[in-house]
PDB file of C-alpha atoms and ligand atoms in Angstrom:
ATOM      1  CA  MET A   1      39.292  -5.258   8.980  1.00  0.00           C
ATOM      2  CA  SER A   2      35.881  -3.675   8.718  1.00  0.00           C
ATOM      3  CA  GLN A   3      36.309  -2.079  12.123  1.00  0.00           C
ATOM      4  CA  GLY A   4      39.486  -0.469  10.786  1.00  0.00           C
ATOM      5  CA  LEU A   5      37.553   0.926   7.851  1.00  0.00           C
ATOM      6  CA  LEU A   6      34.904   2.427  10.082  1.00  0.00           C
ATOM      7  CA  GLU A   7      37.591   3.878  12.318  1.00  0.00           C
ATOM      8  CA  ARG A   8      39.291   5.520   9.322  1.00  0.00           C
ATOM      9  CA  LEU A   9      35.904   6.760   8.131  1.00  0.00           C
ATOM     10  CA  ARG A  10      35.151   8.229  11.537  1.00  0.00           C
ATOM     11  CA  GLU A  11      38.367  10.190  11.517  1.00  0.00           C
ATOM     12  CA  ARG A  12      37.779  11.347   7.956  1.00  0.00           C
ATOM     13  CA  LEU A  13      34.234  12.527   8.670  1.00  0.00           C
ATOM     14  CA  ASP A  14      34.933  14.346  11.900  1.00  0.00           C
ATOM     15  CA  GLY A  15      34.576  18.102  11.554  1.00  0.00           C
ATOM     16  CA  ASP A  16      32.460  20.283   9.222  1.00  0.00           C
ATOM     17  CA  GLY A  17      29.638  20.083  11.742  1.00  0.00           C
ATOM     18  CA  ARG A  18      29.557  16.288  11.469  1.00  0.00           C
ATOM     19  CA  GLU A  19      29.569  14.186  14.618  1.00  0.00           C
ATOM     20  CA  PRO A  20      30.352  10.524  13.957  1.00  0.00           C
ATOM     21  CA  VAL A  21      29.871   8.058  16.814  1.00  0.00           C
ATOM     22  CA  PHE A  22      29.657   4.279  17.049  1.00  0.00           C
ATOM     23  CA  ALA A  23      26.235   2.939  17.877  1.00  0.00           C
ATOM     24  CA  HIS A  24      25.033  -0.684  17.756  1.00  0.00           C
ATOM     25  CA  GLY A  25      27.963  -1.831  15.656  1.00  0.00           C
ATOM     26  CA  LEU A  26      27.582   0.776  12.948  1.00  0.00           C
ATOM     27  CA  LEU A  27      28.828   4.281  12.450  1.00  0.00           C
ATOM     28  CA  ALA A  28      26.163   6.910  13.087  1.00  0.00           C
ATOM     29  CA  VAL A  29      26.832  10.388  11.823  1.00  0.00           C
ATOM     30  CA  GLN A  30      24.848  13.440  12.825  1.00  0.00           C
ATOM     31  CA  LEU A  31      25.323  16.091  10.167  1.00  0.00           C
ATOM     32  CA  PRO A  32      23.819  19.355   8.906  1.00  0.00           C
ATOM     33  CA  ARG A  33      21.698  18.825   5.804  1.00  0.00           C
ATOM     34  CA  GLU A  34      23.955  21.045   3.681  1.00  0.00           C
ATOM     35  CA  ALA A  35      26.711  18.480   4.115  1.00  0.00           C
ATOM     36  CA  LEU A  36      24.666  15.547   2.818  1.00  0.00           C
ATOM     37  CA  LEU A  37      25.734  15.416  -0.821  1.00  0.00           C
ATOM     38  CA  ASP A  38      29.435  15.851  -0.065  1.00  0.00           C
ATOM     39  CA  THR A  39      29.302  13.185   2.597  1.00  0.00           C
ATOM     40  CA  VAL A  40      27.480  10.735   0.345  1.00  0.00           C
ATOM     41  CA  LYS A  41      29.952  11.307  -2.460  1.00  0.00           C
ATOM     42  CA  LEU A  42      32.791  10.633  -0.089  1.00  0.00           C
ATOM     43  CA  LEU A  43      31.158   7.473   1.256  1.00  0.00           C
ATOM     44  CA  LYS A  44      30.497   6.151  -2.200  1.00  0.00           C
ATOM     45  CA  ASP A  45      33.687   7.063  -4.022  1.00  0.00           C
ATOM     46  CA  GLU A  46      36.343   6.781  -1.330  1.00  0.00           C
ATOM     47  CA  PHE A  47      34.949   4.183   1.027  1.00  0.00           C
ATOM     48  CA  GLY A  48      32.961   1.946  -1.294  1.00  0.00           C
ATOM     49  CA  PHE A  49      29.507   2.222   0.230  1.00  0.00           C
ATOM     50  CA  ASP A  50      27.822   1.042  -2.927  1.00  0.00           C
ATOM     51  CA  MET A  51      24.367   0.236  -1.626  1.00  0.00           C
ATOM     52  CA  PHE A  52      21.748   2.684  -0.464  1.00  0.00           C
ATOM     53  CA  LEU A  53      19.622   0.736   2.007  1.00  0.00           C
ATOM     54  CA  ASP A  54      16.870   3.130   2.965  1.00  0.00           C
ATOM     55  CA  VAL A  55      15.835   6.619   3.795  1.00  0.00           C
ATOM     56  CA  THR A  56      13.254   7.230   6.468  1.00  0.00           C
ATOM     57  CA  ALA A  57      12.414   9.841   9.054  1.00  0.00           C
ATOM     58  CA  VAL A  58      11.719  10.119  12.756  1.00  0.00           C
ATOM     59  CA  ASP A  59       9.050  12.438  14.051  1.00  0.00           C
ATOM     60  CA  TRP A  60       9.666  14.161  17.406  1.00  0.00           C
ATOM     61  CA  PRO A  61       6.461  16.194  17.808  1.00  0.00           C
ATOM     62  CA  LYS A  62       7.692  18.187  20.776  1.00  0.00           C
ATOM     63  CA  ARG A  63      11.175  18.886  19.513  1.00  0.00           C
ATOM     64  CA  GLU A  64      12.393  21.722  17.335  1.00  0.00           C
ATOM     65  CA  PRO A  65      13.557  20.894  14.658  1.00  0.00           C
ATOM     66  CA  ARG A  66      10.831  18.306  14.479  1.00  0.00           C
ATOM     67  CA  PHE A  67      12.140  15.625  12.093  1.00  0.00           C
ATOM     68  CA  ASP A  68      15.240  13.522  11.757  1.00  0.00           C
ATOM     69  CA  VAL A  69      15.861  12.252   8.245  1.00  0.00           C
ATOM     70  CA  VAL A  70      17.840   9.027   8.402  1.00  0.00           C
ATOM     71  CA  HIS A  71      19.842   7.415   5.591  1.00  0.00           C
ATOM     72  CA  HIS A  72      21.486   4.015   5.743  1.00  0.00           C
ATOM     73  CA  PHE A  73      24.314   2.836   3.510  1.00  0.00           C
ATOM     74  CA  TYR A  74      25.950  -0.535   3.163  1.00  0.00           C
ATOM     75  CA  SER A  75      29.209  -1.667   1.682  1.00  0.00           C
ATOM     76  CA  THR A  76      28.791  -4.985  -0.123  1.00  0.00           C
ATOM     77  CA  HIS A  77      32.558  -5.353  -0.165  1.00  0.00           C
ATOM     78  CA  ASP A  78      33.361  -4.712   3.485  1.00  0.00           C
ATOM     79  CA  HIS A  79      29.957  -5.633   4.936  1.00  0.00           C
ATOM     80  CA  VAL A  80      29.637  -2.573   7.126  1.00  0.00           C
ATOM     81  CA  ARG A  81      26.900  -0.011   7.509  1.00  0.00           C
ATOM     82  CA  VAL A  82      26.746   3.724   8.022  1.00  0.00           C
ATOM     83  CA  ARG A  83      23.859   5.828   9.219  1.00  0.00           C
ATOM     84  CA  LEU A  84      23.445   9.511   8.413  1.00  0.00           C
ATOM     85  CA  LYS A  85      21.061  11.611  10.452  1.00  0.00           C
ATOM     86  CA  MET A  86      19.926  15.149   9.690  1.00  0.00           C
ATOM     87  CA  ALA A  87      17.523  17.317  11.631  1.00  0.00           C
ATOM     88  CA  VAL A  88      14.985  19.287   9.558  1.00  0.00           C
ATOM     89  CA  THR A  89      12.226  21.604  10.649  1.00  0.00           C
ATOM     90  CA  GLU A  90       8.516  21.212  10.048  1.00  0.00           C
ATOM     91  CA  ALA A  91       8.337  24.505   8.172  1.00  0.00           C
ATOM     92  CA  ASP A  92      11.075  23.513   5.726  1.00  0.00           C
ATOM     93  CA  PRO A  93      11.263  19.697   5.539  1.00  0.00           C
ATOM     94  CA  VAL A  94      13.619  19.527   2.583  1.00  0.00           C
ATOM     95  CA  VAL A  95      16.833  17.593   2.051  1.00  0.00           C
ATOM     96  CA  ASP A  96      18.847  16.959  -1.066  1.00  0.00           C
ATOM     97  CA  SER A  97      17.907  13.977  -3.194  1.00  0.00           C
ATOM     98  CA  LEU A  98      20.347  11.157  -3.853  1.00  0.00           C
ATOM     99  CA  VAL A  99      18.936  10.134  -7.236  1.00  0.00           C
ATOM    100  CA  ASP A 100      22.132  11.209  -8.991  1.00  0.00           C
ATOM    101  CA  HIS A 101      24.161   8.774  -6.928  1.00  0.00           C
ATOM    102  CA  TYR A 102      21.872   5.814  -6.286  1.00  0.00           C
ATOM    103  CA  GLY A 103      19.025   4.711  -8.573  1.00  0.00           C
ATOM    104  CA  SER A 104      17.146   3.118  -5.699  1.00  0.00           C
ATOM    105  CA  ALA A 105      16.711   6.563  -4.179  1.00  0.00           C
ATOM    106  CA  HIS A 106      13.890   7.219  -6.647  1.00  0.00           C
ATOM    107  CA  PHE A 107      11.571   4.818  -4.869  1.00  0.00           C
ATOM    108  CA  MET A 108      12.679   5.185  -1.288  1.00  0.00           C
ATOM    109  CA  GLU A 109      12.410   8.932  -1.377  1.00  0.00           C
ATOM    110  CA  ARG A 110       8.896   8.648  -2.725  1.00  0.00           C
ATOM    111  CA  GLU A 111       7.973   6.429   0.180  1.00  0.00           C
ATOM    112  CA  CYS A 112       9.496   8.801   2.705  1.00  0.00           C
ATOM    113  CA  HIS A 113       7.608  11.639   1.066  1.00  0.00           C
ATOM    114  CA  ASP A 114       4.360   9.645   1.340  1.00  0.00           C
ATOM    115  CA  MET A 115       4.752   8.771   4.950  1.00  0.00           C
ATOM    116  CA  PHE A 116       6.404  11.825   6.478  1.00  0.00           C
ATOM    117  CA  GLY A 117       6.052  14.616   3.951  1.00  0.00           C
ATOM    118  CA  ILE A 118       9.780  15.119   3.601  1.00  0.00           C
ATOM    119  CA  ALA A 119      10.597  16.744   0.263  1.00  0.00           C
ATOM    120  CA  PHE A 120      13.709  15.816  -1.700  1.00  0.00           C
ATOM    121  CA  ARG A 121      15.303  18.557  -3.724  1.00  0.00           C
ATOM    122  CA  GLY A 122      16.314  17.130  -7.097  1.00  0.00           C
ATOM    123  CA  ASN A 123      13.839  14.247  -7.196  1.00  0.00           C
ATOM    124  CA  ALA A 124      11.360  15.305  -9.862  1.00  0.00           C
ATOM    125  CA  ASP A 125       8.963  12.413  -9.341  1.00  0.00           C
ATOM    126  CA  LEU A 126       7.504  12.428  -5.838  1.00  0.00           C
ATOM    127  CA  ARG A 127       4.145  10.912  -6.772  1.00  0.00           C
ATOM    128  CA  PRO A 128       2.570   8.676  -4.112  1.00  0.00           C
ATOM    129  CA  ILE A 129       3.993   5.167  -4.214  1.00  0.00           C
ATOM    130  CA  LEU A 130       2.357   3.329  -1.295  1.00  0.00           C
ATOM    131  CA  LEU A 131      -0.506   5.780  -0.847  1.00  0.00           C
ATOM    132  CA  TYR A 132      -2.831   6.917  -3.600  1.00  0.00           C
ATOM    133  CA  GLU A 133      -3.657  10.138  -5.368  1.00  0.00           C
ATOM    134  CA  GLY A 134      -5.966  12.214  -3.251  1.00  0.00           C
ATOM    135  CA  PHE A 135      -4.692  11.005   0.104  1.00  0.00           C
ATOM    136  CA  GLU A 136      -4.315  13.965   2.401  1.00  0.00           C
ATOM    137  CA  GLY A 137      -1.728  14.144   5.126  1.00  0.00           C
ATOM    138  CA  HIS A 138       1.161  11.907   6.036  1.00  0.00           C
ATOM    139  CA  PRO A 139       0.142   8.847   8.010  1.00  0.00           C
ATOM    140  CA  LEU A 140       3.368   8.189   9.885  1.00  0.00           C
ATOM    141  CA  ARG A 141       3.501  11.658  11.383  1.00  0.00           C
ATOM    142  CA  LYS A 142       2.549  11.540  15.021  1.00  0.00           C
ATOM    143  CA  ASP A 143      -0.230  14.066  14.572  1.00  0.00           C
ATOM    144  CA  TYR A 144      -2.048  12.029  11.901  1.00  0.00           C
ATOM    145  CA  PRO A 145      -5.230  10.733  13.632  1.00  0.00           C
ATOM    146  CA  LYS A 146      -4.554   7.035  13.930  1.00  0.00           C
ATOM    147  CA  GLU A 147      -8.020   5.897  12.908  1.00  0.00           C
ATOM    148  CA  LEU A 148      -8.579   8.379  10.107  1.00  0.00           C
ATOM    149  CA  GLU A 149      -9.361   6.552   6.862  1.00  0.00           C
ATOM    150  CA  GLN A 150      -9.671   8.001   3.405  1.00  0.00           C
ATOM    151  CA  PRO A 151     -11.638   5.419   1.416  1.00  0.00           C
ATOM    152  CA  LEU A 152     -11.674   5.479  -2.370  1.00  0.00           C
ATOM    153  CA  VAL A 153     -14.921   3.524  -2.778  1.00  0.00           C
ATOM    154  CA  ARG A 154     -18.199   4.790  -1.399  1.00  0.00           C
ATOM    155  CA  TYR A 155     -19.461   2.561   1.401  1.00  0.00           C
ATOM    156  CA  ARG A 156     -22.704   0.592   1.068  1.00  0.00           C
ATOM    157  CA  GLU A 157     -25.544   1.602   3.328  1.00  0.00           C
TER     158      GLU A 157
ATOM    159  CA  MET B   1     -47.902 -18.200 -16.837  1.00  0.00           C
ATOM    160  CA  ASN B   2     -51.549 -17.230 -16.834  1.00  0.00           C
ATOM    161  CA  GLU B   3     -53.767 -16.426 -13.867  1.00  0.00           C
ATOM    162  CA  VAL B   4     -55.243 -19.873 -13.584  1.00  0.00           C
ATOM    163  CA  ASN B   5     -51.940 -21.648 -13.536  1.00  0.00           C
ATOM    164  CA  GLU B   6     -50.364 -19.329 -11.036  1.00  0.00           C
ATOM    165  CA  LYS B   7     -53.012 -19.988  -8.446  1.00  0.00           C
ATOM    166  CA  SER B   8     -52.986 -23.707  -8.823  1.00  0.00           C
ATOM    167  CA  GLY B   9     -51.020 -25.893  -6.475  1.00  0.00           C
ATOM    168  CA  ALA B  10     -49.425 -27.623  -9.403  1.00  0.00           C
ATOM    169  CA  PHE B  11     -47.474 -24.525 -10.296  1.00  0.00           C
ATOM    170  CA  GLU B  12     -46.236 -24.042  -6.721  1.00  0.00           C
ATOM    171  CA  TYR B  13     -45.146 -27.648  -6.658  1.00  0.00           C
ATOM    172  CA  LEU B  14     -43.337 -27.260  -9.909  1.00  0.00           C
ATOM    173  CA  THR B  15     -41.357 -24.178  -8.908  1.00  0.00           C
ATOM    174  CA  THR B  16     -40.352 -25.690  -5.584  1.00  0.00           C
ATOM    175  CA  ARG B  17     -39.053 -28.794  -7.279  1.00  0.00           C
ATOM    176  CA  LYS B  18     -37.318 -26.610  -9.857  1.00  0.00           C
ATOM    177  CA  ASP B  19     -35.607 -24.605  -7.077  1.00  0.00           C
ATOM    178  CA  GLU B  20     -34.518 -27.783  -5.417  1.00  0.00           C
ATOM    179  CA  LEU B  21     -33.098 -29.146  -8.602  1.00  0.00           C
ATOM    180  CA  VAL B  22     -31.286 -26.005  -9.620  1.00  0.00           C
ATOM    181  CA  GLY B  23     -30.063 -25.405  -6.063  1.00  0.00           C
ATOM    182  CA  TRP B  24     -28.707 -28.931  -5.910  1.00  0.00           C
ATOM    183  CA  ALA B  25     -26.896 -28.442  -9.190  1.00  0.00           C
ATOM    184  CA  ARG B  26     -25.520 -25.071  -8.243  1.00  0.00           C
ATOM    185  CA  LYS B  27     -24.321 -25.971  -4.786  1.00  0.00           C
ATOM    186  CA  PHE B  28     -22.064 -28.703  -6.145  1.00  0.00           C
ATOM    187  CA  SER B  29     -20.589 -26.644  -8.929  1.00  0.00           C
ATOM    188  CA  ILE B  30     -19.192 -23.606  -7.177  1.00  0.00           C
ATOM    189  CA  PHE B  31     -16.440 -22.084  -9.248  1.00  0.00           C
ATOM    190  CA  PRO B  32     -14.389 -19.898  -6.917  1.00  0.00           C
ATOM    191  CA  TYR B  33     -12.414 -16.839  -7.907  1.00  0.00           C
ATOM    192  CA  PRO B  34      -9.627 -16.496  -5.340  1.00  0.00           C
ATOM    193  CA  PHE B  35      -8.967 -12.823  -4.645  1.00  0.00           C
ATOM    194  CA  VAL B  36      -5.872 -13.493  -2.607  1.00  0.00           C
ATOM    195  CA  THR B  37      -4.011 -10.593  -1.085  1.00  0.00           C
ATOM    196  CA  ALA B  38      -2.227 -11.633   2.088  1.00  0.00           C
ATOM    197  CA  CYS B  39      -1.072 -14.330   4.476  1.00  0.00           C
ATOM    198  CA  CYS B  40      -4.426 -16.152   4.496  1.00  0.00           C
ATOM    199  CA  ALA B  41      -3.333 -17.407   1.071  1.00  0.00           C
ATOM    200  CA  MET B  42      -1.289 -20.115   2.793  1.00  0.00           C
ATOM    201  CA  GLU B  43      -4.408 -21.464   4.386  1.00  0.00           C
ATOM    202  CA  PHE B  44      -6.266 -21.199   1.122  1.00  0.00           C
ATOM    203  CA  MET B  45      -3.603 -23.345  -0.543  1.00  0.00           C
ATOM    204  CA  SER B  46      -3.809 -25.851   2.244  1.00  0.00           C
ATOM    205  CA  VAL B  47      -7.575 -26.109   2.111  1.00  0.00           C
ATOM    206  CA  SER B  48      -7.698 -26.456  -1.642  1.00  0.00           C
ATOM    207  CA  SER B  49      -4.974 -29.070  -1.950  1.00  0.00           C
ATOM    208  CA  THR B  50      -4.922 -32.785  -1.225  1.00  0.00           C
ATOM    209  CA  MET B  51      -5.129 -32.859   2.558  1.00  0.00           C
ATOM    210  CA  TYR B  52      -8.452 -31.042   2.916  1.00  0.00           C
ATOM    211  CA  ASP B  53      -9.486 -30.909  -0.709  1.00  0.00           C
ATOM    212  CA  THR B  54     -12.400 -28.636  -1.421  1.00  0.00           C
ATOM    213  CA  ASP B  55     -12.963 -30.640  -4.581  1.00  0.00           C
ATOM    214  CA  ARG B  56     -15.016 -33.002  -2.439  1.00  0.00           C
ATOM    215  CA  PHE B  57     -17.536 -30.172  -2.205  1.00  0.00           C
ATOM    216  CA  GLY B  58     -17.422 -29.298  -5.849  1.00  0.00           C
ATOM    217  CA  ALA B  59     -15.691 -26.035  -5.045  1.00  0.00           C
ATOM    218  CA  ALA B  60     -12.117 -26.499  -6.068  1.00  0.00           C
ATOM    219  CA  LEU B  61     -11.684 -25.430  -9.639  1.00  0.00           C
ATOM    220  CA  PRO B  62     -10.534 -21.825  -9.472  1.00  0.00           C
ATOM    221  CA  ARG B  63     -11.424 -19.655 -12.427  1.00  0.00           C
ATOM    222  CA  PHE B  64      -9.080 -16.766 -12.850  1.00  0.00           C
ATOM    223  CA  SER B  65     -11.612 -14.713 -14.683  1.00  0.00           C
ATOM    224  CA  PRO B  66     -14.412 -13.183 -12.645  1.00  0.00           C
ATOM    225  CA  ARG B  67     -16.766 -13.649 -15.585  1.00  0.00           C
ATOM    226  CA  GLN B  68     -16.572 -17.425 -15.330  1.00  0.00           C
ATOM    227  CA  SER B  69     -16.835 -17.760 -11.578  1.00  0.00           C
ATOM    228  CA  ASP B  70     -19.655 -17.614  -9.096  1.00  0.00           C
ATOM    229  CA  LEU B  71     -17.947 -17.541  -5.714  1.00  0.00           C
ATOM    230  CA  LEU B  72     -15.684 -14.605  -4.902  1.00  0.00           C
ATOM    231  CA  MET B  73     -13.311 -15.722  -2.155  1.00  0.00           C
ATOM    232  CA  VAL B  74     -11.711 -12.659  -0.604  1.00  0.00           C
ATOM    233  CA  VAL B  75      -8.643 -14.063   1.088  1.00  0.00           C
ATOM    234  CA  GLY B  76      -6.622 -11.582   3.085  1.00  0.00           C
ATOM    235  CA  THR B  77      -6.350  -7.930   3.985  1.00  0.00           C
ATOM    236  CA  ILE B  78      -8.010  -5.422   1.684  1.00  0.00           C
ATOM    237  CA  THR B  79      -6.492  -1.976   1.749  1.00  0.00           C
ATOM    238  CA  HIS B  80      -8.215   1.202   0.727  1.00  0.00           C
ATOM    239  CA  LYS B  81      -5.940   1.354  -2.264  1.00  0.00           C
ATOM    240  CA  GLN B  82      -7.137  -2.064  -3.364  1.00  0.00           C
ATOM    241  CA  ALA B  83     -10.836  -1.590  -2.649  1.00  0.00           C
ATOM    242  CA  PRO B  84     -11.676  -0.201  -6.126  1.00  0.00           C
ATOM    243  CA  ILE B  85     -10.153  -3.316  -7.727  1.00  0.00           C
ATOM    244  CA  LEU B  86     -12.159  -5.656  -5.525  1.00  0.00           C
ATOM    245  CA  LYS B  87     -15.309  -3.754  -6.319  1.00  0.00           C
ATOM    246  CA  LYS B  88     -14.611  -3.925 -10.029  1.00  0.00           C
ATOM    247  CA  VAL B  89     -13.975  -7.673  -9.889  1.00  0.00           C
ATOM    248  CA  TYR B  90     -17.228  -8.153  -8.018  1.00  0.00           C
ATOM    249  CA  GLU B  91     -19.155  -6.144 -10.548  1.00  0.00           C
ATOM    250  CA  GLN B  92     -17.728  -8.182 -13.414  1.00  0.00           C
ATOM    251  CA  MET B  93     -19.099 -11.442 -12.058  1.00  0.00           C
ATOM    252  CA  CYS B  94     -22.326 -12.742 -13.560  1.00  0.00           C
ATOM    253  CA  GLU B  95     -25.368 -13.629 -11.512  1.00  0.00           C
ATOM    254  CA  PRO B  96     -25.789 -15.793  -9.574  1.00  0.00           C
ATOM    255  CA  LYS B  97     -22.809 -14.914  -7.421  1.00  0.00           C
ATOM    256  CA  TRP B  98     -21.766 -15.345  -3.838  1.00  0.00           C
ATOM    257  CA  VAL B  99     -19.037 -13.779  -1.729  1.00  0.00           C
ATOM    258  CA  MET B 100     -16.986 -15.369   1.013  1.00  0.00           C
ATOM    259  CA  ALA B 101     -14.949 -13.293   3.480  1.00  0.00           C
ATOM    260  CA  PHE B 102     -12.020 -15.539   4.311  1.00  0.00           C
ATOM    261  CA  GLY B 103     -10.304 -14.644   7.599  1.00  0.00           C
ATOM    262  CA  VAL B 104     -10.819 -11.767   9.991  1.00  0.00           C
ATOM    263  CA  CYS B 105      -9.076  -9.234   7.778  1.00  0.00           C
ATOM    264  CA  ALA B 106     -11.619  -9.615   5.025  1.00  0.00           C
ATOM    265  CA  SER B 107     -14.488  -9.911   7.511  1.00  0.00           C
ATOM    266  CA  SER B 108     -13.783  -6.915   9.704  1.00  0.00           C
ATOM    267  CA  GLY B 109     -10.313  -5.518   9.114  1.00  0.00           C
ATOM    268  CA  GLY B 110      -8.942  -7.799  11.822  1.00  0.00           C
ATOM    269  CA  PHE B 111      -6.309  -6.216  13.970  1.00  0.00           C
ATOM    270  CA  TYR B 112      -5.523  -3.552  11.397  1.00  0.00           C
ATOM    271  CA  ARG B 113      -7.141  -0.340  12.548  1.00  0.00           C
ATOM    272  CA  ASN B 114      -5.311   2.394  10.721  1.00  0.00           C
ATOM    273  CA  TYR B 115      -5.214   4.585   7.643  1.00  0.00           C
ATOM    274  CA  ALA B 116      -4.573   1.699   5.268  1.00  0.00           C
ATOM    275  CA  ALA B 117      -6.972  -1.174   5.934  1.00  0.00           C
ATOM    276  CA  LEU B 118     -10.588  -1.450   4.871  1.00  0.00           C
ATOM    277  CA  GLN B 119     -12.635  -2.415   7.922  1.00  0.00           C
ATOM    278  CA  GLY B 120     -14.327  -5.416   6.343  1.00  0.00           C
ATOM    279  CA  ILE B 121     -15.245  -5.994   2.726  1.00  0.00           C
ATOM    280  CA  ASP B 122     -18.954  -5.789   3.572  1.00  0.00           C
ATOM    281  CA  LYS B 123     -18.441  -2.039   3.595  1.00  0.00           C
ATOM    282  CA  ILE B 124     -18.248  -2.152  -0.193  1.00  0.00           C
ATOM    283  CA  ILE B 125     -19.758  -5.450  -1.419  1.00  0.00           C
ATOM    284  CA  PRO B 126     -22.399  -7.810   0.045  1.00  0.00           C
ATOM    285  CA  VAL B 127     -21.027 -10.898   1.798  1.00  0.00           C
ATOM    286  CA  ASP B 128     -22.688 -14.313   2.159  1.00  0.00           C
ATOM    287  CA  VAL B 129     -20.327 -16.189   4.462  1.00  0.00           C
ATOM    288  CA  TYR B 130     -17.833 -14.913   6.993  1.00  0.00           C
ATOM    289  CA  ILE B 131     -15.060 -17.223   8.125  1.00  0.00           C
ATOM    290  CA  PRO B 132     -13.357 -16.104  11.346  1.00  0.00           C
ATOM    291  CA  GLY B 133      -9.787 -16.908  12.264  1.00  0.00           C
ATOM    292  CA  CYS B 134      -6.375 -15.465  11.606  1.00  0.00           C
ATOM    293  CA  PRO B 135      -5.889 -17.451   9.476  1.00  0.00           C
ATOM    294  CA  PRO B 136      -8.934 -19.756   9.654  1.00  0.00           C
ATOM    295  CA  ARG B 137      -8.364 -23.461  10.126  1.00  0.00           C
ATOM    296  CA  PRO B 138      -9.135 -25.491   7.007  1.00  0.00           C
ATOM    297  CA  GLU B 139     -11.983 -27.088   8.966  1.00  0.00           C
ATOM    298  CA  SER B 140     -13.635 -23.709   9.412  1.00  0.00           C
ATOM    299  CA  VAL B 141     -13.251 -22.974   5.713  1.00  0.00           C
ATOM    300  CA  ILE B 142     -14.917 -26.260   4.869  1.00  0.00           C
ATOM    301  CA  ASP B 143     -17.638 -25.420   7.367  1.00  0.00           C
ATOM    302  CA  GLY B 144     -18.064 -22.096   5.620  1.00  0.00           C
ATOM    303  CA  ILE B 145     -18.356 -23.773   2.240  1.00  0.00           C
ATOM    304  CA  MET B 146     -20.963 -26.181   3.593  1.00  0.00           C
ATOM    305  CA  GLN B 147     -22.963 -23.331   5.071  1.00  0.00           C
ATOM    306  CA  LEU B 148     -22.840 -21.565   1.756  1.00  0.00           C
ATOM    307  CA  GLN B 149     -24.046 -24.751   0.062  1.00  0.00           C
ATOM    308  CA  ASP B 150     -26.986 -24.916   2.452  1.00  0.00           C
ATOM    309  CA  LYS B 151     -27.758 -21.331   1.674  1.00  0.00           C
ATOM    310  CA  ILE B 152     -27.663 -22.004  -2.055  1.00  0.00           C
ATOM    311  CA  ALA B 153     -29.774 -25.147  -1.744  1.00  0.00           C
ATOM    312  CA  ASN B 154     -32.470 -23.344   0.225  1.00  0.00           C
ATOM    313  CA  ALA B 155     -32.639 -20.251  -1.918  1.00  0.00           C
ATOM    314  CA  SER B 156     -34.997 -19.669  -4.767  1.00  0.00           C
ATOM    315  CA  HIS B 157     -33.392 -19.740  -8.171  1.00  0.00           C
ATOM    316  CA  PRO B 158     -35.297 -17.662 -10.671  1.00  0.00           C
ATOM    317  CA  ILE B 159     -34.240 -18.607 -14.168  1.00  0.00           C
ATOM    318  CA  VAL B 160     -36.534 -16.821 -16.557  1.00  0.00           C
ATOM    319  CA  ASN B 161     -37.843 -13.980 -14.425  1.00  0.00           C
ATOM    320  CA  GLU B 162     -38.520 -13.236 -10.759  1.00  0.00           C
ATOM    321  CA  LYS B 163     -41.395 -15.705 -10.735  1.00  0.00           C
ATOM    322  CA  PHE B 164     -39.877 -18.691 -12.401  1.00  0.00           C
TER     323      PHE B 164
HETATM  324  S1  SF4 C 201      -6.716 -12.785   8.821  1.00  0.00           S
HETATM  325 FE1  SF4 C 201      -4.648 -13.071   9.617  1.00  0.00          FE
HETATM  326  S2  SF4 C 201      -3.735 -14.595   8.242  1.00  0.00           S
HETATM  327 FE2  SF4 C 201      -5.531 -13.724   7.201  1.00  0.00          FE
HETATM  328  S3  SF4 C 201      -4.767 -12.044   5.953  1.00  0.00           S
HETATM  329 FE3  SF4 C 201      -5.413 -11.209   7.923  1.00  0.00          FE
HETATM  330  S4  SF4 C 201      -3.540 -11.183   9.158  1.00  0.00           S
HETATM  331 FE4  SF4 C 201      -3.187 -12.578   7.432  1.00  0.00          FE
END
């Protein structure tokens, strides 16, 4: 049954610059970032993907555009997952925020902003959530020096 | 304490016996403050409950206020974000106070070598006992407590001022 749903979804999403393929038992969709909000609305309203699992990013230091922003959605009714993947450049690492559709986006977008420096248009509160005020840089980017620490307390002699 | 008294052997004898007495009292009434942040907590529970029972060493009654405790047990990974809290807790404790680094994370950062983890709590506060292990066996924790007790027993315990 769930396979049928994913198959219908794949047909529905094809086109508009979107490329849906099956990977590891879930539907993975490569799409341009302009199409994000429409696609999410369609997933949520027509196909019942009611749970926003996570948003993260992948850093490809040698590739242009450098980042992939990855969203995962889950349907608690049909028990299937969908992955959305958008390429963004280092100069303009911005995608639309999902806070209007999923409340959990508030926190997960903050984390993604902490770790990769991706900005979310429409999310007004991108304060650090796992890092702290004053932390410079984004530790999960490949060019962050892996042993660089930014202590808050002065060390003893 | 006048000049004459200070030079006499009687005074030396008295202070040594006083240190012994106070040290003996203090080493069997360690009130720990568990600053528990990570997986080492499981081992802390094991060592403080029936099977290993730190109560046998007079070190089992945890005080959850730093002002009432004299042993700060730092159990688990300390991140840079948490370091100011640890420092504040340490500063709130009254003298005399001792610090135990429980597990490799607290002692040296352990296998975490990245932007997040503090490379050993001795970077920010003084430490008396280090207990290695990830997590340490309860036996090593008990060994650590006994070493700390020896340290307390052999220290001088000024009560009124530096001299007495
Ligand atoms: S020393 Fe090991 S068990 Fe203890 S907090 Fe660190 S990782 Fe966890």
